[in-house]
Structures are given as structure tokens and as C-alpha cells.
XYZ file of C-alpha atoms in Angstrom:
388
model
C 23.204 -29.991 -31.588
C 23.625 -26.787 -29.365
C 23.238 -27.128 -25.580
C 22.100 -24.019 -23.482
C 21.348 -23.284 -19.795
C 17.881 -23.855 -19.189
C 17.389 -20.034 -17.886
C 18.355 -18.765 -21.874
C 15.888 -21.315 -23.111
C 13.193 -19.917 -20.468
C 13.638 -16.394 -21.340
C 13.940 -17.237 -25.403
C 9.603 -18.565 -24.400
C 8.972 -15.482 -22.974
C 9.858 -13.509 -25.697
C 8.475 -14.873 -28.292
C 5.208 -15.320 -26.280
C 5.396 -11.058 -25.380
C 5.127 -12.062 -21.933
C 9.165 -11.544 -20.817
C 10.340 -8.649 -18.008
C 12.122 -5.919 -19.195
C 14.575 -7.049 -17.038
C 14.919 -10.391 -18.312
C 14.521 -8.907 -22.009
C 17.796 -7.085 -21.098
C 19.941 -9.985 -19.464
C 18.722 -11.739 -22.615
C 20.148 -8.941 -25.617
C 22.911 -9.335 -23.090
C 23.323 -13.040 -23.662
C 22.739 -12.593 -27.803
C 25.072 -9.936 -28.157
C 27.874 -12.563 -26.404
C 28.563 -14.611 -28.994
C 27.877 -14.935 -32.370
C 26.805 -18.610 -31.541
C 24.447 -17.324 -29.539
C 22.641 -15.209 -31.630
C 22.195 -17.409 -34.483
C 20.831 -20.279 -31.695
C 18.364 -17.090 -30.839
C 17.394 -16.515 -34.482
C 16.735 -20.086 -35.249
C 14.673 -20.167 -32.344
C 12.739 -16.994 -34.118
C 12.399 -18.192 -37.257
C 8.699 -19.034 -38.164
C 7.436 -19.925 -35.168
C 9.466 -23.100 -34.770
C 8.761 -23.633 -31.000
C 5.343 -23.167 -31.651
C 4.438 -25.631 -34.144
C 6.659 -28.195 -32.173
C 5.641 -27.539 -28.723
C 1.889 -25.437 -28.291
C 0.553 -27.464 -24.943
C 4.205 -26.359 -23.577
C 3.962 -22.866 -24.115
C -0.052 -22.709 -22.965
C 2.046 -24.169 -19.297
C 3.424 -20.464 -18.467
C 1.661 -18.008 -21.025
C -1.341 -18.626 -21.770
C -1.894 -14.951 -22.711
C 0.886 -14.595 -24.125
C 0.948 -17.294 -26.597
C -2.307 -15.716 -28.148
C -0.593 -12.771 -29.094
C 2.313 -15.077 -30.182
C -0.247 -16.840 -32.753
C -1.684 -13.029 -33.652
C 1.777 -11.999 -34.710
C 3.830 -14.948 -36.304
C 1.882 -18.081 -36.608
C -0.180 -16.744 -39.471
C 3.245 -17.022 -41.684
C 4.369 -20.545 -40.539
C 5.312 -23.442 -42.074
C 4.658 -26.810 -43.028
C 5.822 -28.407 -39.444
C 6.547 -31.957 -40.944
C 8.957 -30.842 -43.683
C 11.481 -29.580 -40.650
C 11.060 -30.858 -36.957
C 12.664 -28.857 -33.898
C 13.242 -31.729 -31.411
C 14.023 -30.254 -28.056
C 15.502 -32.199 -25.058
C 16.759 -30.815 -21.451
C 19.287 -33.681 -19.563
C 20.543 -32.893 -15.867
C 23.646 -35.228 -15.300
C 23.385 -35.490 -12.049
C 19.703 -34.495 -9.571
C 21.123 -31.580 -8.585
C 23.031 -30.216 -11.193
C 21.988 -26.854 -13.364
C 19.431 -28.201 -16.020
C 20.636 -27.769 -19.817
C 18.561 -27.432 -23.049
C 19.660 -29.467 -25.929
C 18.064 -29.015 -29.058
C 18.260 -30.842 -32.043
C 17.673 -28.488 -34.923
C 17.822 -30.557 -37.856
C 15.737 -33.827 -38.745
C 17.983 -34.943 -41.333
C 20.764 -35.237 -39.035
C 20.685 -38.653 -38.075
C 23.903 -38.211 -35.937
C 23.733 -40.278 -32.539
C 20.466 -42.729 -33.821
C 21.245 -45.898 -32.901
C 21.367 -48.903 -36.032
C 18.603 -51.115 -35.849
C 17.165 -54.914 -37.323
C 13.913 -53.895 -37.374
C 11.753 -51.175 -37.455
C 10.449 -50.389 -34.189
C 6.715 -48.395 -34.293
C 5.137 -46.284 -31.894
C 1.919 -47.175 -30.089
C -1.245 -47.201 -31.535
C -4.795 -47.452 -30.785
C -5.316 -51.447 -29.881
C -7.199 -53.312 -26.489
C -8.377 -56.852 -25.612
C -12.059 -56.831 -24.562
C -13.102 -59.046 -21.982
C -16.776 -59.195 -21.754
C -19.318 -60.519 -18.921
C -19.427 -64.035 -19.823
C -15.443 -64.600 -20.590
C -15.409 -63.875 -24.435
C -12.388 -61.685 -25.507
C -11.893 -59.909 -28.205
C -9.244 -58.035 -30.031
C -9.957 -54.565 -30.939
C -7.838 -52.703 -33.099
C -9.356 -52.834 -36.805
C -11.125 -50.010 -35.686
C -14.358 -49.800 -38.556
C -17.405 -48.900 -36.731
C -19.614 -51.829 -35.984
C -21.362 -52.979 -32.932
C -20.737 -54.896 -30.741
C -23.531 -56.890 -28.120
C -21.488 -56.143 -24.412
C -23.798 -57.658 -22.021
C -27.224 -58.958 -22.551
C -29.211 -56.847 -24.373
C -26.724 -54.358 -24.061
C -24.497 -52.867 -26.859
C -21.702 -51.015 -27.826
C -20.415 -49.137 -31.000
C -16.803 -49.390 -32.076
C -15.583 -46.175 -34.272
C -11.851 -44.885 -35.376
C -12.278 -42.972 -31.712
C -12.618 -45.929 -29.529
C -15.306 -48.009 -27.897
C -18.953 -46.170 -26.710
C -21.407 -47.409 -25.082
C -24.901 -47.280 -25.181
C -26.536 -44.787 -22.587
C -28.670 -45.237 -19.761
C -29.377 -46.644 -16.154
C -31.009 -49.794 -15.632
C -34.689 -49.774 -14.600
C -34.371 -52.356 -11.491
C -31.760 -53.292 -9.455
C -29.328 -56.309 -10.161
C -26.095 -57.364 -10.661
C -23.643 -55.559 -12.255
C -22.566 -56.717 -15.381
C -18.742 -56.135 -15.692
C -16.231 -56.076 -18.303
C -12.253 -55.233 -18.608
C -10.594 -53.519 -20.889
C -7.205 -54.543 -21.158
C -4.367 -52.302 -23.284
C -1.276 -53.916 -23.851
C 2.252 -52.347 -23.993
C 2.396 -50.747 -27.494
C -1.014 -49.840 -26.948
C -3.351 -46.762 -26.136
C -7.181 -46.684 -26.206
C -10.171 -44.525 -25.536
C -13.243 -45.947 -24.189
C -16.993 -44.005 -23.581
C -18.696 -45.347 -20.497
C -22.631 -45.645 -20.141
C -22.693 -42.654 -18.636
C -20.897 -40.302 -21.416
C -17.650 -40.596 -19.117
C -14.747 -40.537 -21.067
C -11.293 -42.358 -20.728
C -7.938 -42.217 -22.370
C -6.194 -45.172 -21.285
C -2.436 -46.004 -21.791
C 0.086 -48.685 -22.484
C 0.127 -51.363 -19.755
C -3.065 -50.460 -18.388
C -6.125 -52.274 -17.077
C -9.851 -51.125 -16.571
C -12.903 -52.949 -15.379
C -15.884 -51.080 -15.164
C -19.741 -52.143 -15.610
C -21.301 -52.442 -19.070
C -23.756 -50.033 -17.517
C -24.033 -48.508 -14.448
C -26.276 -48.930 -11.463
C -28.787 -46.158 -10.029
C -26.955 -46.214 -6.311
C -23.236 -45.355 -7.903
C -20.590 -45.407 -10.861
C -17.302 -47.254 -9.491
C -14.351 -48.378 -12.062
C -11.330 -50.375 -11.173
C -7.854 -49.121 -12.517
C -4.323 -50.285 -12.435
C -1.823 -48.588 -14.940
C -2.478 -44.798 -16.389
C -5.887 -43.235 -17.405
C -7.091 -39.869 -17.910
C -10.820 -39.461 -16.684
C -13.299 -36.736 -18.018
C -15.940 -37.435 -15.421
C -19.429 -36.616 -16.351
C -21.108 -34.712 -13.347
C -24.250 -36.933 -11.828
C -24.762 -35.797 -8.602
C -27.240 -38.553 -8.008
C -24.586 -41.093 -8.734
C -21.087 -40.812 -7.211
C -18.127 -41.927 -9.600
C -15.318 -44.063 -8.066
C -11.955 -45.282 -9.479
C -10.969 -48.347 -7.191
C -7.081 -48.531 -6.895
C -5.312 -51.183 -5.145
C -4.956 -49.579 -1.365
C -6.819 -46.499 -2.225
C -10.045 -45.041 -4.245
C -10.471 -41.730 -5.781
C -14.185 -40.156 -5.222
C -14.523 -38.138 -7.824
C -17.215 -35.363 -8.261
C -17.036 -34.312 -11.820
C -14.045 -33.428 -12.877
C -11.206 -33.805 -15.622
C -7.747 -35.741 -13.842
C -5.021 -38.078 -14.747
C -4.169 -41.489 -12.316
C -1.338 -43.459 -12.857
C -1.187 -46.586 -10.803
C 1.019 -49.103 -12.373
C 1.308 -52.259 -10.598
C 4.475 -52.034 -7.780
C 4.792 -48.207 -7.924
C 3.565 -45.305 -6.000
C -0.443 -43.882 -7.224
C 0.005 -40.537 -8.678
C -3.684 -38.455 -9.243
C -3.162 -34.753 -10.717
C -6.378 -32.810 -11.088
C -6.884 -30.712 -14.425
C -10.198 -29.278 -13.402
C -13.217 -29.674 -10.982
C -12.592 -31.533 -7.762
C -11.475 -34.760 -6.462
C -10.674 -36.860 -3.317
C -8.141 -39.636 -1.827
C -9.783 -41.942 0.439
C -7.626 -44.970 2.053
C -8.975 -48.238 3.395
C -9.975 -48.158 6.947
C -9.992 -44.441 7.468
C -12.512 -41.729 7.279
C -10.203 -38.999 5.976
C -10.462 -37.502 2.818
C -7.808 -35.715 1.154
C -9.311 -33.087 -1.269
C -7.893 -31.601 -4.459
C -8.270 -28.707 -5.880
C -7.021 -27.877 -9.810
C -3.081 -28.070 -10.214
C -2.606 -30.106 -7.209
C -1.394 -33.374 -7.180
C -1.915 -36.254 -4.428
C 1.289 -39.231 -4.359
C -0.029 -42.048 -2.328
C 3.143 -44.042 -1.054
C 1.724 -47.658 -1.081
C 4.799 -48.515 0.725
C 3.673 -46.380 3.922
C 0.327 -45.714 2.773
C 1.042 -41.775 3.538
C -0.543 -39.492 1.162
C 0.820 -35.770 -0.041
C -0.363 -33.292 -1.639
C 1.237 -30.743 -4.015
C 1.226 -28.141 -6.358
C 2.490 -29.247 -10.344
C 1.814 -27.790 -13.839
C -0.570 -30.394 -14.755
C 0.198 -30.351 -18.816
C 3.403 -32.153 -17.833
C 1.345 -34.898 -16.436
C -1.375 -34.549 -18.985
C 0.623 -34.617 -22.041
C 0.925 -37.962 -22.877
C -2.806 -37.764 -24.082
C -1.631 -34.978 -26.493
C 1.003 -36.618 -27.959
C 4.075 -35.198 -26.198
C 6.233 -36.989 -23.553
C 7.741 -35.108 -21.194
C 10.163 -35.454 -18.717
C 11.107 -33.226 -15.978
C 14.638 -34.341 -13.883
C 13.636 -37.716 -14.453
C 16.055 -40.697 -14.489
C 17.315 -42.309 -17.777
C 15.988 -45.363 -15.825
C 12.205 -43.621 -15.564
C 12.199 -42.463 -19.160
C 13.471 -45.996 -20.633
C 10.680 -47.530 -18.401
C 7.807 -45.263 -19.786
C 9.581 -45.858 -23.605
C 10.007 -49.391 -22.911
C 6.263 -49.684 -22.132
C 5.213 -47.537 -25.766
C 7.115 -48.718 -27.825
C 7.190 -52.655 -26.690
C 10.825 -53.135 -25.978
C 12.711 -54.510 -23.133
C 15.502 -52.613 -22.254
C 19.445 -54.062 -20.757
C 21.815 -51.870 -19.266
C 25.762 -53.042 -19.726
C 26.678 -49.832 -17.492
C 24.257 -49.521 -14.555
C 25.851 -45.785 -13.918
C 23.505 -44.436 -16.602
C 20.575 -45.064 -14.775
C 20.890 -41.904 -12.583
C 21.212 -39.732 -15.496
C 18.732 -37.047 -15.449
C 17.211 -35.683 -17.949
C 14.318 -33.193 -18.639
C 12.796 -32.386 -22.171
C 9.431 -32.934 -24.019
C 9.464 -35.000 -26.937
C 6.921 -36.213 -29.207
C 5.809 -39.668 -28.843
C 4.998 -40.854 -32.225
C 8.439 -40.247 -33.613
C 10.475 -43.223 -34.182
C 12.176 -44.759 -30.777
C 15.906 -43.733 -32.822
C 14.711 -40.047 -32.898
C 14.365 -40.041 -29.294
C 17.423 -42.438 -28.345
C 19.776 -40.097 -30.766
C 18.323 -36.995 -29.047
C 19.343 -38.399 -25.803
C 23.034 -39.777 -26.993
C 23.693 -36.338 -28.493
C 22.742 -34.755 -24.974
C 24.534 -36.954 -22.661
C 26.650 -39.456 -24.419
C 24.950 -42.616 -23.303
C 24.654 -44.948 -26.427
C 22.392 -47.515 -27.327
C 22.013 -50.633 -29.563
C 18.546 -51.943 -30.575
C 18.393 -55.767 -31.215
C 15.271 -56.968 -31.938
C 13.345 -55.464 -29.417
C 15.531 -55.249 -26.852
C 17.140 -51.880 -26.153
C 21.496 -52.033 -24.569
C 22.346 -49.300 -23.259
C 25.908 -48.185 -22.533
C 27.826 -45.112 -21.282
């Protein structure tokens, strides 16, 4: 594995997108012409299009212009992406230190994976449906077939998740409500009554009414969903969080709100707003902002993010940006169903930035990580040791 500063690895994007400076073009035939190291890093990094194929939503972040003329000119020649994989990891040892780029060039190299006793999966597409009257069941053989959600009311299940039949009721009365419950291992992707559509992750709960009334449309999350909101101006759509609610008016956003931790709500497109209990003020956001709502303090703030790194996760790709090793063994712990022991509590404070894609084996990410920092880790059973 090489390891670069996280400037050469910036500029290396640029220009192979066509969207670098001429001045950064020249402090980067500066840095090639250094070492013979660090051309052949730069070539490898040329070759075919390998960032590309690995890492598309990551280049769309900064170049989205750019990256069409990058498919124009060398993605026409490129190759099969699952004979070779470039795996790509950034780790900051300490929050402030100067971010590196490790990158893991070759897939056969199996350098740094920790030994196993059993083989550990990635998540897949599973959920336990709790229906109106108390019924559960397990969905996860996922042949289309229907399935009666309420009375009179159905619901198809296909290979892309759970959809329900359209509509608004024709007189008022109660709500019938169900909850859709993904356990850790787990992701799943539900289609509301009203064509609203929902990507839910490991860890996550949803209840929401088998069909919707004709006054609103309100949802209750805790854990991680990504909402494409279909616009109904007549009908306001709500997602209830515990100590806030986001009023949402048609729009395409991302909440996490796992149980215990801060409520994070980025906004991909359209428009959105944080209300808290007991106060009239709304806090509006506008695309590429994102709201954190300290549950501790119950303050609210508002910034400015590249959404795709919060987004991701329903492409695929996790990624990581000056996170703690303790962060990123919490989100793996939570996808791949594995608890997680520390022998050297030091390690937790790591940090480490990279994307990485999230149905590769857990060893393909754990040796990525040992090869950038030197932190090691055992897997028995399911339980993951960590150790400096």
C-alpha cells in the first residue's frame, strides 16, 4: 500500500476529470517528476479509469462537469471493475493532523485482513413487519406477492421492497398504523401510499400509516432513512423524531436519528424545515445544508456539507470524513452485525477519512484500515478485538 498527502490525491481527481488549474497541473508534474515512486503511484492512478469505476458518486462531489468529459475520453476503454478493485482509504492519526490517502492497489493482497471463524456477510435487504392488529412478519424472501396491510388494504412485496397500494381514504377515521422494523445487518426500501419513497438502514425503525389521511402525511423515525418526498401541497408530510419533527415540502433528504445520539437532516434537493417542541421557530433548509439538532441542549445549527458524503450509504459506498475509528466501527458494527471490544482504548481517537464500498467483506475493510494505521483486529465469532 502507498500512502500520499491528501492534496496529491486531490489534484490526481482533477486531472483526470479536466477540471485542474494550471497552477495546480504544474505543482503536480512537479510532484511526479520527484520520485520515481511517485510517478508510477500517478500512472496507476491513470490507468483505465481506475478511480472511476471504483468511486463515480465521489468524483460527481467536485466535478460534475468534469467527470463527463472524463467518461467522453477514457471510460469508453475500461475494464471489467470486479476482476481488479482499487480500494481507497484516507486515516488522520490524530483530529488535527494533515489527512493522508492510502490506497490499496491490489485485491489479491490480503496483507493486514484479519483471520476469521466464520464468514461474516454484508447487509442485505431484510425487515420485520408489524401490522395494525399486532401480526409480524418477516420479510426478506423477497418474491412478489401481496400482502393484506390493514383492512381492505394491501400491499405488494417485489425484489425492490414493500409498495403500497395508492390512494386517500374517502371519510375520516383512524389511522391505521404499521412499523417497519430493520434490524442490524439489514437495509430496506419501502413505497408509502402516497408514492413516497424510503431507503431505510440498519438499526432503524419506521411507523407510518397503511394509508394516509386527507388533513396530513406524518411518519415516525428513529435510526437512518433517506426520504424522496412526493410533493402534495394539500397534504403536508412530517417525519416525527424524538424532540423534534421535520416538515417537509417535497423534497429528496437524508435523517439519521439513532436512539442516544444527536439528529442529523442533510437536504439533497427541494426544501425542508426543523421545528422543536414548544416553539414556533422554524429552521429552513435549503439544498447542501445540513441542520444537527443537539438533543442534549436542544440547540439546532445549520451548515453547509457535500451531501453525497451523507447520501452515499444508499449507493453503496461508506464514507468517512475525519471520523473516529470509534464512529466507523459503530456504523460497521451496525452492517455487518458484530459487536466490537477494544483491548487498547487509545485507538478510538484514530481518525480516519476514506470511502469504501460497503458490500465488500468486513476483512477488506479491517485490512485497509490496519495497513493505514497499524491498529489490528481479531474477529471471533462475531465479535470484532481491536488492538493497537
Amino acid at each position: 500500500m502507498e500512502i500520499f498527502n491528501e492534496k496529491i490525491v486531490r489534484m490526481i481527481r482533477l486531472y483526470l476529470s479536466g477540471a485542474i488549474s494550471e497552477e495546480e497541473r504544474q505543482e503536480l508534474e512537479r510532484w511526479i517528476k520527484e520520485s520515481e515512486r511517485n510517478l508510477r503511484f500517478f500512472e496507476e492512478m491513470k490507468e483505465e479509469g481506475r478511480f472511476a469505476e471504483e468511486f463515480p458518486e465521489f468524483c460527481r462531489i467536485d466535478m460534475e462537469k468534469g467527470w463527463r468529459r472524463f467518461e467522453q475520453q477514457i471510460l469508453p476503454n475500461r475494464w471489467s471493475l470486479w476482476k481488479q478493485v482499487l480500494r481507497y482509504a484516507a486515516v488522520i492519526a490524530v483530529p488535527v493532523a494533515i489527512g493522508l490517502s492510502a490506497w490499496l492497489l491490489n485485491q489479491g493482497e490480503k496483507k493486514g485482513r484479519p483471520v476469521v471463524s466464520e464468514a461474516i456477510e454484508p447487509g442485505q435487504v431484510k425487515a420485520m413487519l408489524v401490522l395494525p392488529g399486532g401480526t409480524t412478519l418477516a420479510l426478506k424472501d423477497m418474491k412478489q406477492k401481496e400482502i393484506e396491510v390493514g383492512e381492505g388494504l394491501k400491499a405488494t412485496q417485489t425484489s425492490a421492497g414493500l409498495v403500497y397500494d395508492t390512494g386517500i381514504d374517502g371519510k375520516e377515521e383512524k389511522l391505521q398504523y404499521s412499523m417497519l422494523k430493520i434490524p442490524r445487518g439489514g437495509e430496506f426500501h419501502l413505497t408509502l401510499s402516497d408514492e413516497t419513497n424510503i431507503i431505510l438502514n440498519s438499526a432503524t425503525n419506521l411507523k407510518y400509516p397503511v394509508r394516509f389521511g386527507r388533513e396530513e402525511r406524518r411518519v415516525y423515525l428513529e435510526g437512518e432513512a433517506y426520504f424522496e418526498v412526493k410533493k402534495d401541497s394539500t397534504r403536508p408530510f412530517c417525519v416525527e423524531i424524538e424532540g423534534m419533527q421535520v416538515q417537509v415540502y417535497g423534497t429528496s433528504f437524508n435523517v439519521n436519528a439513532r436512539k442516544g445520539e444527536d439528529v442529523q437532516t442533510v437536504l439533497v434537493e427541494g426544501e425542508v424545515g426543523i421545528k422543536l417542541p414548544n416553539s414556533t421557530k422554524e429552521y429552513m433548509l435549503s439544498p447542501g445544508k445540513l441542520a444537527h439538532f443537539d438533543r442534549g441542549t436542544g440547540k439546532v445549527q445549520i451548515k453547509s456539507v457535500n451531501v453525497q458524503q451523507y447520501v452515499a450509504w444508499t449507493k453503496g459506498i461508506f464514507t468517512f470524513e475525519e471520523e473516529s475509528l470509534e464512529q466507523i466501527m459503530n456504523t460497521l458494527s451496525l452492517w455487518y452485525d458484530v459487536d466490537v471490544f477494544y483491548q487498547t482504548e487509545s485507538v478510538k481517537q484514530l481518525h480516519f477519512s476514506g470511502h469504501l464500498g460497503r458490500y465488500k467483506e468486513i476483512q477488506d475493510i479491517l485490512g485497509a484500515i490496519t495497513e493505514a494505521t497499524g491498529v489490528k483486529f481479531t474477529i471471533k465469532e462475531r465479535i470484532i478485538i481491536v488492538t493497537k
